[in-house]
Amino acid sequence: MAVLITGIGELTTNDPELGRLGEAAMVLEGGAVAWVGPAGRAPEADERVDVGGRAVLPGWVDSHTHLVFAGDRTAEFEARMAGKPYAAGGIVITVEATRRASDEQLAANLGRHLDEAARQGTTCLETKTGYGLTVADEERSAKLAGSVADEVTYLGAHLVPPGADAESYVDLVCGEMLAAVAPHVRWADVFCETGAFDEAQSAQVLTAAAKRGLGLRVHGNQLGEGPGVRLAVEHGAASVDHCTYLTDADVTALASSGTVATLLPACDLSTRQPLAPARRLLDAGATVALASNANPGSSYTTSMAFCVATAVLQMRMTVDEAVWAATAGGARALRRDDVGYLRPGARADVHVLDAPSTTHLAYRPGVPLTHAVWRKGERMR
């Protein structure tokens, strides 16, 4: 069935040729965008939806989340707000709860968060393993995520479990655990950071994952300057995420590579870290994405609109830059060109704002502006 969405006051396509259109319309058919153009030239369709002059943009592409988990870390958050510094070790609390949880509990929690994200306009979402850290728990996390998420990433190298020898654990991550999880994921990631995995261990994980045919991602430069960005670029990773602390060499490396700098502003705020240097990266020519980093410890939000507003109000990004980073930028970080755009042939992921322009995402921060959402051509709200 073909659906005509008309009465679009401002249409953000992210397509260089189509650009931004006023008084526009589009046709969705077979799960894809079939036509885009002026409302006065719109073809007939089976169903007509007039959005009354509202702004329309691609659905959010959230390219970094950790949603296969159980448990709660409110106490850790309260302690952090009282002045306790963030450290990677807090992940252990979630690992223990996740291991104890049943498949049904994990699936229900995952589904709840996916629905929450979708109701706010997120139509393509990546999520990771990483709260199991045993072969069996990482494999079941990958299977659960793979049944519902658009993209799944193996993050066995999230943290060395308490009591485990670091080198032996890295061997497990690169060997038996990778073999068990690889059939269920597209990507592999490593937390290259003080308190997690050092440069040599991170390189070992990335090399092993690449040999298995997985795409690469890196958590890097979150808690301080380090080798994460450099390793990501050297190994051809699709994305290096956090990028809070960058040297000039890091910025240059990102600007001259195909590795996307994925910034996680909600995490920076929640951990009371400096916000990532978005303006510096953009001015250097680096590709920037925005993502929620939704997880129970350091960024418990699924709101991409919050990330966009923060990027504009506090990170010196323009509205256009922030919206692109949260849609097409996220798609670039996932090496996809079927999402993050509204052009003929793209997946029919449509986000209608209860506002006349995308500027309202930053102009009215904290206000729920999602009016309607289509994902793969199916209306979700």
Short mmCIF file of C-alpha atoms in Angstrom, two decimals:
data_model
loop_
_atom_site.label_atom_id
_atom_site.label_comp_id
_atom_site.label_asym_id
_atom_site.label_seq_id
_atom_site.Cartn_x
_atom_site.Cartn_y
_atom_site.Cartn_z
CA MET A 1 0.00 0.00 0.00
CA ALA A 2 1.31 3.45 -0.95
CA VAL A 3 1.08 6.21 1.67
CA LEU A 4 1.28 9.87 0.68
CA ILE A 5 2.56 12.16 3.44
CA THR A 6 1.69 15.70 2.45
CA GLY A 7 1.44 19.11 4.06
CA ILE A 8 5.12 18.97 5.05
CA GLY A 9 6.23 22.46 6.01
CA GLU A 10 9.94 21.59 6.08
CA LEU A 11 11.40 18.35 4.76
CA THR A 12 14.97 17.46 5.73
CA THR A 13 16.16 14.82 3.27
CA ASN A 14 19.93 14.80 4.01
CA ASP A 15 20.33 14.22 0.29
CA PRO A 16 22.77 16.69 -1.32
CA GLU A 17 20.69 16.98 -4.48
CA LEU A 18 17.25 17.20 -2.89
CA GLY A 19 18.37 19.33 0.04
CA ARG A 20 15.71 20.79 2.34
CA LEU A 21 12.27 21.26 0.80
CA GLY A 22 9.35 23.45 1.78
CA GLU A 23 5.69 22.67 1.07
CA ALA A 24 6.74 19.12 0.31
CA ALA A 25 5.32 15.62 0.14
CA MET A 26 6.60 12.07 -0.05
CA VAL A 27 5.25 8.66 -0.91
CA LEU A 28 6.09 5.54 1.08
CA GLU A 29 5.58 2.16 -0.54
CA GLY A 30 6.90 -1.33 0.11
CA GLY A 31 8.89 -0.19 3.13
CA ALA A 32 10.82 2.41 1.13
CA VAL A 33 10.56 6.02 0.05
CA ALA A 34 9.06 5.94 -3.45
CA TRP A 35 8.82 9.65 -4.26
CA VAL A 36 9.85 13.02 -2.81
CA GLY A 37 8.95 16.46 -4.16
CA PRO A 38 6.68 19.50 -4.04
CA ALA A 39 3.26 18.82 -2.53
CA GLY A 40 1.55 20.25 -5.61
CA ARG A 41 3.09 17.54 -7.79
CA ALA A 42 2.46 14.59 -5.51
CA PRO A 43 1.15 11.41 -7.16
CA GLU A 44 -1.94 9.56 -5.99
CA ALA A 45 -1.58 6.97 -3.25
CA ASP A 46 -3.75 4.48 -1.37
CA GLU A 47 -3.63 6.52 1.82
CA ARG A 48 -3.11 10.24 2.37
CA VAL A 49 -1.74 11.73 5.60
CA ASP A 50 -1.63 15.52 5.91
CA VAL A 51 0.86 16.59 8.60
CA GLY A 52 -0.39 20.15 8.68
CA GLY A 53 2.77 22.12 8.00
CA ARG A 54 4.93 20.16 10.43
CA ALA A 55 8.62 19.43 9.94
CA VAL A 56 9.66 15.99 8.70
CA LEU A 57 13.11 14.44 8.95
CA PRO A 58 14.63 10.95 8.77
CA GLY A 59 14.17 8.80 11.84
CA TRP A 60 17.00 9.00 14.34
CA VAL A 61 19.83 6.51 13.77
CA ASP A 62 21.17 5.68 17.24
CA SER A 63 24.48 3.99 16.50
CA HIS A 64 25.64 3.33 20.08
CA THR A 65 23.56 1.73 22.84
CA HIS A 66 23.94 -1.01 25.49
CA LEU A 67 20.41 -2.31 26.01
CA VAL A 68 20.84 -5.99 26.83
CA PHE A 69 21.05 -5.61 30.59
CA ALA A 70 19.31 -6.11 33.91
CA GLY A 71 19.54 -4.29 37.22
CA ASP A 72 19.77 -0.70 38.36
CA ARG A 73 22.64 1.70 39.06
CA THR A 74 20.79 4.61 40.62
CA ALA A 75 23.06 4.54 43.68
CA GLU A 76 26.13 4.90 41.47
CA PHE A 77 24.54 7.87 39.70
CA GLU A 78 23.68 9.55 43.00
CA ALA A 79 27.24 9.05 44.23
CA ARG A 80 28.59 10.54 41.01
CA MET A 81 26.35 13.57 41.37
CA ALA A 82 27.71 13.95 44.90
CA GLY A 83 31.24 14.14 43.55
CA LYS A 84 32.49 10.57 43.14
CA PRO A 85 34.38 10.29 39.80
CA TYR A 86 33.18 7.92 37.09
CA ALA A 87 35.25 4.77 36.56
CA ALA A 88 34.83 1.86 34.16
CA GLY A 89 34.53 -0.63 37.05
CA GLY A 90 30.88 0.19 37.68
CA ILE A 91 30.03 -2.05 34.73
CA VAL A 92 30.53 -5.04 37.05
CA ILE A 93 27.27 -4.25 38.88
CA THR A 94 25.32 -4.60 35.64
CA VAL A 95 27.25 -7.72 34.66
CA GLU A 96 26.22 -9.46 37.88
CA ALA A 97 22.55 -8.53 37.45
CA THR A 98 22.53 -9.50 33.77
CA ARG A 99 23.99 -12.91 34.46
CA ARG A 100 21.29 -13.58 37.06
CA ALA A 101 18.44 -12.49 34.79
CA SER A 102 16.42 -14.92 32.71
CA ASP A 103 16.18 -14.67 28.94
CA GLU A 104 12.58 -13.52 29.37
CA GLN A 105 13.59 -10.71 31.73
CA LEU A 106 16.36 -9.50 29.43
CA ALA A 107 14.09 -9.63 26.39
CA ALA A 108 11.35 -7.70 28.17
CA ASN A 109 13.76 -5.01 29.31
CA LEU A 110 15.29 -4.75 25.85
CA GLY A 111 11.88 -4.49 24.23
CA ARG A 112 10.76 -1.80 26.65
CA HIS A 113 13.75 0.38 25.85
CA LEU A 114 13.44 -0.15 22.11
CA ASP A 115 9.80 0.90 22.28
CA GLU A 116 10.74 3.95 24.35
CA ALA A 117 13.32 4.96 21.74
CA ALA A 118 10.91 4.40 18.85
CA ARG A 119 8.23 6.59 20.43
CA GLN A 120 10.81 9.41 20.38
CA GLY A 121 11.66 8.99 16.71
CA THR A 122 14.49 6.43 16.74
CA THR A 123 13.92 4.10 13.81
CA CYS A 124 17.34 2.43 13.45
CA LEU A 125 19.27 1.32 16.49
CA GLU A 126 22.53 -0.48 17.25
CA THR A 127 23.04 -2.28 20.54
CA LYS A 128 25.85 -4.28 22.09
CA THR A 129 26.58 -7.31 24.18
CA GLY A 130 29.07 -6.72 26.97
CA TYR A 131 27.19 -7.32 30.21
CA GLY A 132 27.63 -11.09 30.16
CA LEU A 133 31.39 -11.56 29.84
CA THR A 134 31.13 -15.34 29.73
CA VAL A 135 30.81 -17.35 26.54
CA ALA A 136 27.25 -18.41 27.31
CA ASP A 137 26.06 -14.99 28.48
CA GLU A 138 27.61 -13.11 25.59
CA GLU A 139 26.11 -15.56 23.12
CA ARG A 140 22.62 -15.26 24.59
CA SER A 141 22.92 -11.45 24.66
CA ALA A 142 23.83 -11.46 20.97
CA LYS A 143 20.90 -13.72 20.09
CA LEU A 144 18.43 -11.61 22.06
CA ALA A 145 19.68 -8.38 20.52
CA GLY A 146 19.76 -9.88 17.03
CA SER A 147 16.09 -10.78 17.23
CA VAL A 148 14.98 -7.15 17.55
CA ALA A 149 17.76 -4.59 16.93
CA ASP A 150 18.87 -3.31 13.51
CA GLU A 151 22.57 -3.72 14.29
CA VAL A 152 24.33 -5.83 16.94
CA THR A 153 27.87 -5.43 18.23
CA TYR A 154 29.98 -7.92 20.17
CA LEU A 155 31.54 -6.24 23.20
CA GLY A 156 33.08 -9.09 25.12
CA ALA A 157 35.99 -6.70 25.60
CA HIS A 158 33.95 -4.39 27.80
CA LEU A 159 35.77 -5.11 31.05
CA VAL A 160 37.94 -7.84 32.54
CA PRO A 161 35.61 -9.70 34.93
CA PRO A 162 36.61 -9.61 38.62
CA GLY A 163 39.00 -12.41 39.49
CA ALA A 164 39.94 -13.09 35.87
CA ASP A 165 43.47 -12.79 34.53
CA ALA A 166 43.50 -10.03 31.92
CA GLU A 167 45.61 -11.81 29.31
CA SER A 168 43.68 -15.06 29.65
CA TYR A 169 40.40 -13.19 29.37
CA VAL A 170 41.54 -11.41 26.19
CA ASP A 171 42.44 -14.79 24.74
CA LEU A 172 38.90 -15.98 25.56
CA VAL A 173 37.38 -12.87 23.95
CA CYS A 174 39.42 -13.47 20.80
CA GLY A 175 38.87 -17.23 20.75
CA GLU A 176 35.98 -19.28 22.09
CA MET A 177 33.75 -16.30 22.92
CA LEU A 178 34.22 -14.69 19.51
CA ALA A 179 33.49 -17.97 17.77
CA ALA A 180 30.24 -18.37 19.71
CA VAL A 181 29.01 -14.82 19.18
CA ALA A 182 30.20 -14.07 15.61
CA PRO A 183 27.27 -15.76 13.79
CA HIS A 184 24.83 -13.43 15.55
CA VAL A 185 26.52 -10.02 15.17
CA ARG A 186 27.84 -7.70 12.48
CA TRP A 187 30.31 -5.72 14.57
CA ALA A 188 32.94 -6.07 17.30
CA ASP A 189 33.98 -3.40 19.77
CA VAL A 190 36.59 -2.91 22.49
CA PHE A 191 36.72 -0.51 25.45
CA CYS A 192 40.24 0.86 24.98
CA GLU A 193 40.60 2.81 28.20
CA THR A 194 42.35 2.95 31.55
CA GLY A 195 40.60 0.42 33.75
CA ALA A 196 39.47 -1.65 30.77
CA PHE A 197 41.81 -2.76 27.93
CA ASP A 198 45.21 -1.35 27.02
CA GLU A 199 46.55 -0.70 23.54
CA ALA A 200 48.06 -4.14 22.95
CA GLN A 201 44.98 -5.97 24.24
CA SER A 202 42.65 -3.74 22.20
CA ALA A 203 44.67 -4.34 19.04
CA GLN A 204 44.51 -8.09 19.66
CA VAL A 205 40.70 -7.95 19.93
CA LEU A 206 40.32 -5.84 16.78
CA THR A 207 42.64 -8.06 14.76
CA ALA A 208 40.83 -11.24 15.81
CA ALA A 209 37.40 -9.76 15.06
CA ALA A 210 38.50 -8.55 11.63
CA LYS A 211 39.78 -12.02 10.79
CA ARG A 212 36.30 -13.32 11.62
CA GLY A 213 34.85 -10.88 9.10
CA LEU A 214 33.28 -8.52 11.62
CA GLY A 215 33.21 -4.77 11.20
CA LEU A 216 35.06 -2.82 13.87
CA ARG A 217 34.09 -0.19 16.42
CA VAL A 218 36.08 1.25 19.34
CA HIS A 219 35.22 2.89 22.65
CA GLY A 220 38.06 5.37 22.91
CA ASN A 221 39.36 8.55 24.52
CA GLN A 222 36.52 8.77 27.05
CA LEU A 223 38.40 9.20 30.31
CA GLY A 224 41.58 10.76 28.96
CA GLU A 225 43.87 10.95 25.97
CA GLY A 226 44.92 7.51 24.76
CA PRO A 227 45.43 5.18 21.83
CA GLY A 228 41.74 4.53 21.06
CA VAL A 229 41.35 6.94 18.15
CA ARG A 230 44.66 5.97 16.60
CA LEU A 231 43.87 2.24 16.86
CA ALA A 232 40.43 2.76 15.36
CA VAL A 233 41.84 4.61 12.36
CA GLU A 234 44.74 2.18 11.88
CA HIS A 235 42.37 -0.81 11.91
CA GLY A 236 39.81 0.84 9.64
CA ALA A 237 37.07 0.91 12.27
CA ALA A 238 33.75 2.34 11.15
CA SER A 239 33.51 4.43 14.28
CA VAL A 240 35.37 5.46 17.41
CA ASP A 241 32.94 6.47 20.13
CA HIS A 242 33.21 9.02 22.98
CA CYS A 243 36.17 11.08 21.67
CA THR A 244 36.02 13.29 24.74
CA TYR A 245 39.77 13.87 25.03
CA LEU A 246 41.53 14.37 21.71
CA THR A 247 45.00 15.46 20.73
CA ASP A 248 45.65 17.43 17.55
CA ALA A 249 46.98 14.19 16.05
CA ASP A 250 43.71 12.42 16.89
CA VAL A 251 41.66 15.12 15.19
CA THR A 252 43.88 15.05 12.12
CA ALA A 253 43.70 11.24 11.95
CA LEU A 254 39.89 11.28 12.09
CA ALA A 255 39.61 14.07 9.53
CA SER A 256 41.77 12.17 7.05
CA SER A 257 40.10 8.78 7.51
CA GLY A 258 36.79 7.04 6.99
CA THR A 259 36.36 6.49 10.73
CA VAL A 260 33.42 8.39 12.18
CA ALA A 261 33.78 10.25 15.48
CA THR A 262 30.64 9.27 17.38
CA LEU A 263 29.96 11.70 20.20
CA LEU A 264 27.88 10.77 23.23
CA PRO A 265 26.85 14.00 24.95
CA ALA A 266 24.35 12.46 27.37
CA CYS A 267 27.15 10.27 28.70
CA ASP A 268 29.51 13.23 29.08
CA LEU A 269 26.87 15.07 31.11
CA SER A 270 25.98 12.05 33.24
CA THR A 271 29.61 11.34 34.09
CA ARG A 272 30.45 15.04 34.52
CA GLN A 273 33.14 14.84 31.91
CA PRO A 274 33.88 17.64 29.45
CA LEU A 275 31.69 17.57 26.37
CA ALA A 276 33.42 16.18 23.28
CA PRO A 277 35.00 18.81 20.99
CA ALA A 278 32.42 18.68 18.22
CA ARG A 279 33.27 22.07 16.73
CA ARG A 280 36.96 21.22 16.57
CA LEU A 281 36.24 17.95 14.78
CA LEU A 282 33.80 19.48 12.30
CA ASP A 283 36.06 22.39 11.47
CA ALA A 284 38.88 19.93 10.77
CA GLY A 285 36.69 17.99 8.35
CA ALA A 286 35.96 14.90 10.45
CA THR A 287 32.66 13.05 10.10
CA VAL A 288 30.66 13.33 13.32
CA ALA A 289 27.75 11.23 14.57
CA LEU A 290 25.63 11.68 17.68
CA ALA A 291 24.32 8.72 19.67
CA SER A 292 22.62 8.17 23.02
CA ASN A 293 24.93 5.54 24.57
CA ALA A 294 21.80 4.35 26.36
CA ASN A 295 22.96 2.15 29.24
CA PRO A 296 22.11 1.79 32.93
CA GLY A 297 25.32 3.25 34.30
CA SER A 298 26.69 6.25 32.46
CA SER A 299 23.91 7.42 30.13
CA TYR A 300 20.45 6.15 30.98
CA THR A 301 18.51 7.88 28.23
CA THR A 302 17.13 6.85 24.85
CA SER A 303 16.39 10.45 23.84
CA MET A 304 18.23 11.40 20.68
CA ALA A 305 16.44 14.75 20.76
CA PHE A 306 18.17 15.47 24.07
CA CYS A 307 21.52 14.68 22.45
CA VAL A 308 20.74 16.98 19.53
CA ALA A 309 19.69 19.83 21.82
CA THR A 310 22.83 19.41 23.92
CA ALA A 311 25.02 19.37 20.81
CA VAL A 312 23.52 22.65 19.64
CA LEU A 313 23.27 24.47 22.96
CA GLN A 314 26.53 23.35 24.53
CA MET A 315 28.79 21.86 21.85
CA ARG A 316 28.56 24.67 19.30
CA MET A 317 27.03 22.56 16.55
CA THR A 318 24.44 24.13 14.29
CA VAL A 319 20.97 22.60 14.21
CA ASP A 320 21.63 21.27 10.70
CA GLU A 321 24.93 19.70 11.79
CA ALA A 322 23.38 18.08 14.86
CA VAL A 323 20.36 16.69 13.00
CA TRP A 324 22.62 15.31 10.26
CA ALA A 325 24.91 13.74 12.88
CA ALA A 326 21.95 12.05 14.60
CA THR A 327 20.57 10.66 11.34
CA ALA A 328 22.94 10.41 8.37
CA GLY A 329 25.97 10.56 10.68
CA GLY A 330 24.70 7.57 12.63
CA ALA A 331 24.09 5.76 9.35
CA ARG A 332 27.66 6.56 8.29
CA ALA A 333 28.92 5.15 11.61
CA LEU A 334 27.07 1.94 10.78
CA ARG A 335 28.22 2.05 7.14
CA ARG A 336 24.67 2.17 5.86
CA ASP A 337 23.11 4.35 3.20
CA ASP A 338 19.55 3.04 3.39
CA VAL A 339 18.72 4.88 6.63
CA GLY A 340 19.34 8.44 7.79
CA TYR A 341 18.04 9.86 4.49
CA LEU A 342 14.66 10.59 2.92
CA ARG A 343 15.15 10.06 -0.80
CA PRO A 344 13.75 7.56 -3.28
CA GLY A 345 15.02 4.07 -2.44
CA ALA A 346 15.83 4.82 1.20
CA ARG A 347 14.14 2.88 3.96
CA ALA A 348 10.87 4.54 4.87
CA ASP A 349 11.91 5.74 8.33
CA VAL A 350 10.10 9.03 8.90
CA HIS A 351 9.99 11.32 11.92
CA VAL A 352 7.32 14.03 12.05
CA LEU A 353 7.88 16.81 14.58
CA ASP A 354 5.10 18.70 16.29
CA ALA A 355 6.91 21.85 15.18
CA PRO A 356 7.37 23.79 11.94
CA SER A 357 11.15 23.24 11.73
CA THR A 358 13.98 21.16 13.14
CA THR A 359 15.27 24.30 14.86
CA HIS A 360 12.65 23.66 17.53
CA LEU A 361 14.63 20.61 18.68
CA ALA A 362 17.11 23.02 20.26
CA TYR A 363 14.83 26.07 20.55
CA ARG A 364 12.45 24.09 22.80
CA PRO A 365 14.79 21.71 24.68
CA GLY A 366 13.17 19.02 26.78
CA VAL A 367 9.77 19.38 25.09
CA PRO A 368 8.48 16.12 23.55
CA LEU A 369 8.17 17.06 19.88
CA THR A 370 7.62 13.69 18.18
CA HIS A 371 4.22 13.79 16.44
CA ALA A 372 4.37 10.66 14.27
CA VAL A 373 6.86 7.95 13.30
CA TRP A 374 7.02 5.49 10.41
CA ARG A 375 9.58 2.66 10.43
CA LYS A 376 10.05 0.60 7.27
CA GLY A 377 6.86 2.22 6.02
CA GLU A 378 4.77 1.11 9.01
CA ARG A 379 3.32 3.78 11.26
CA MET A 380 4.47 3.30 14.85
CA ARG A 381 2.71 6.29 16.46
#
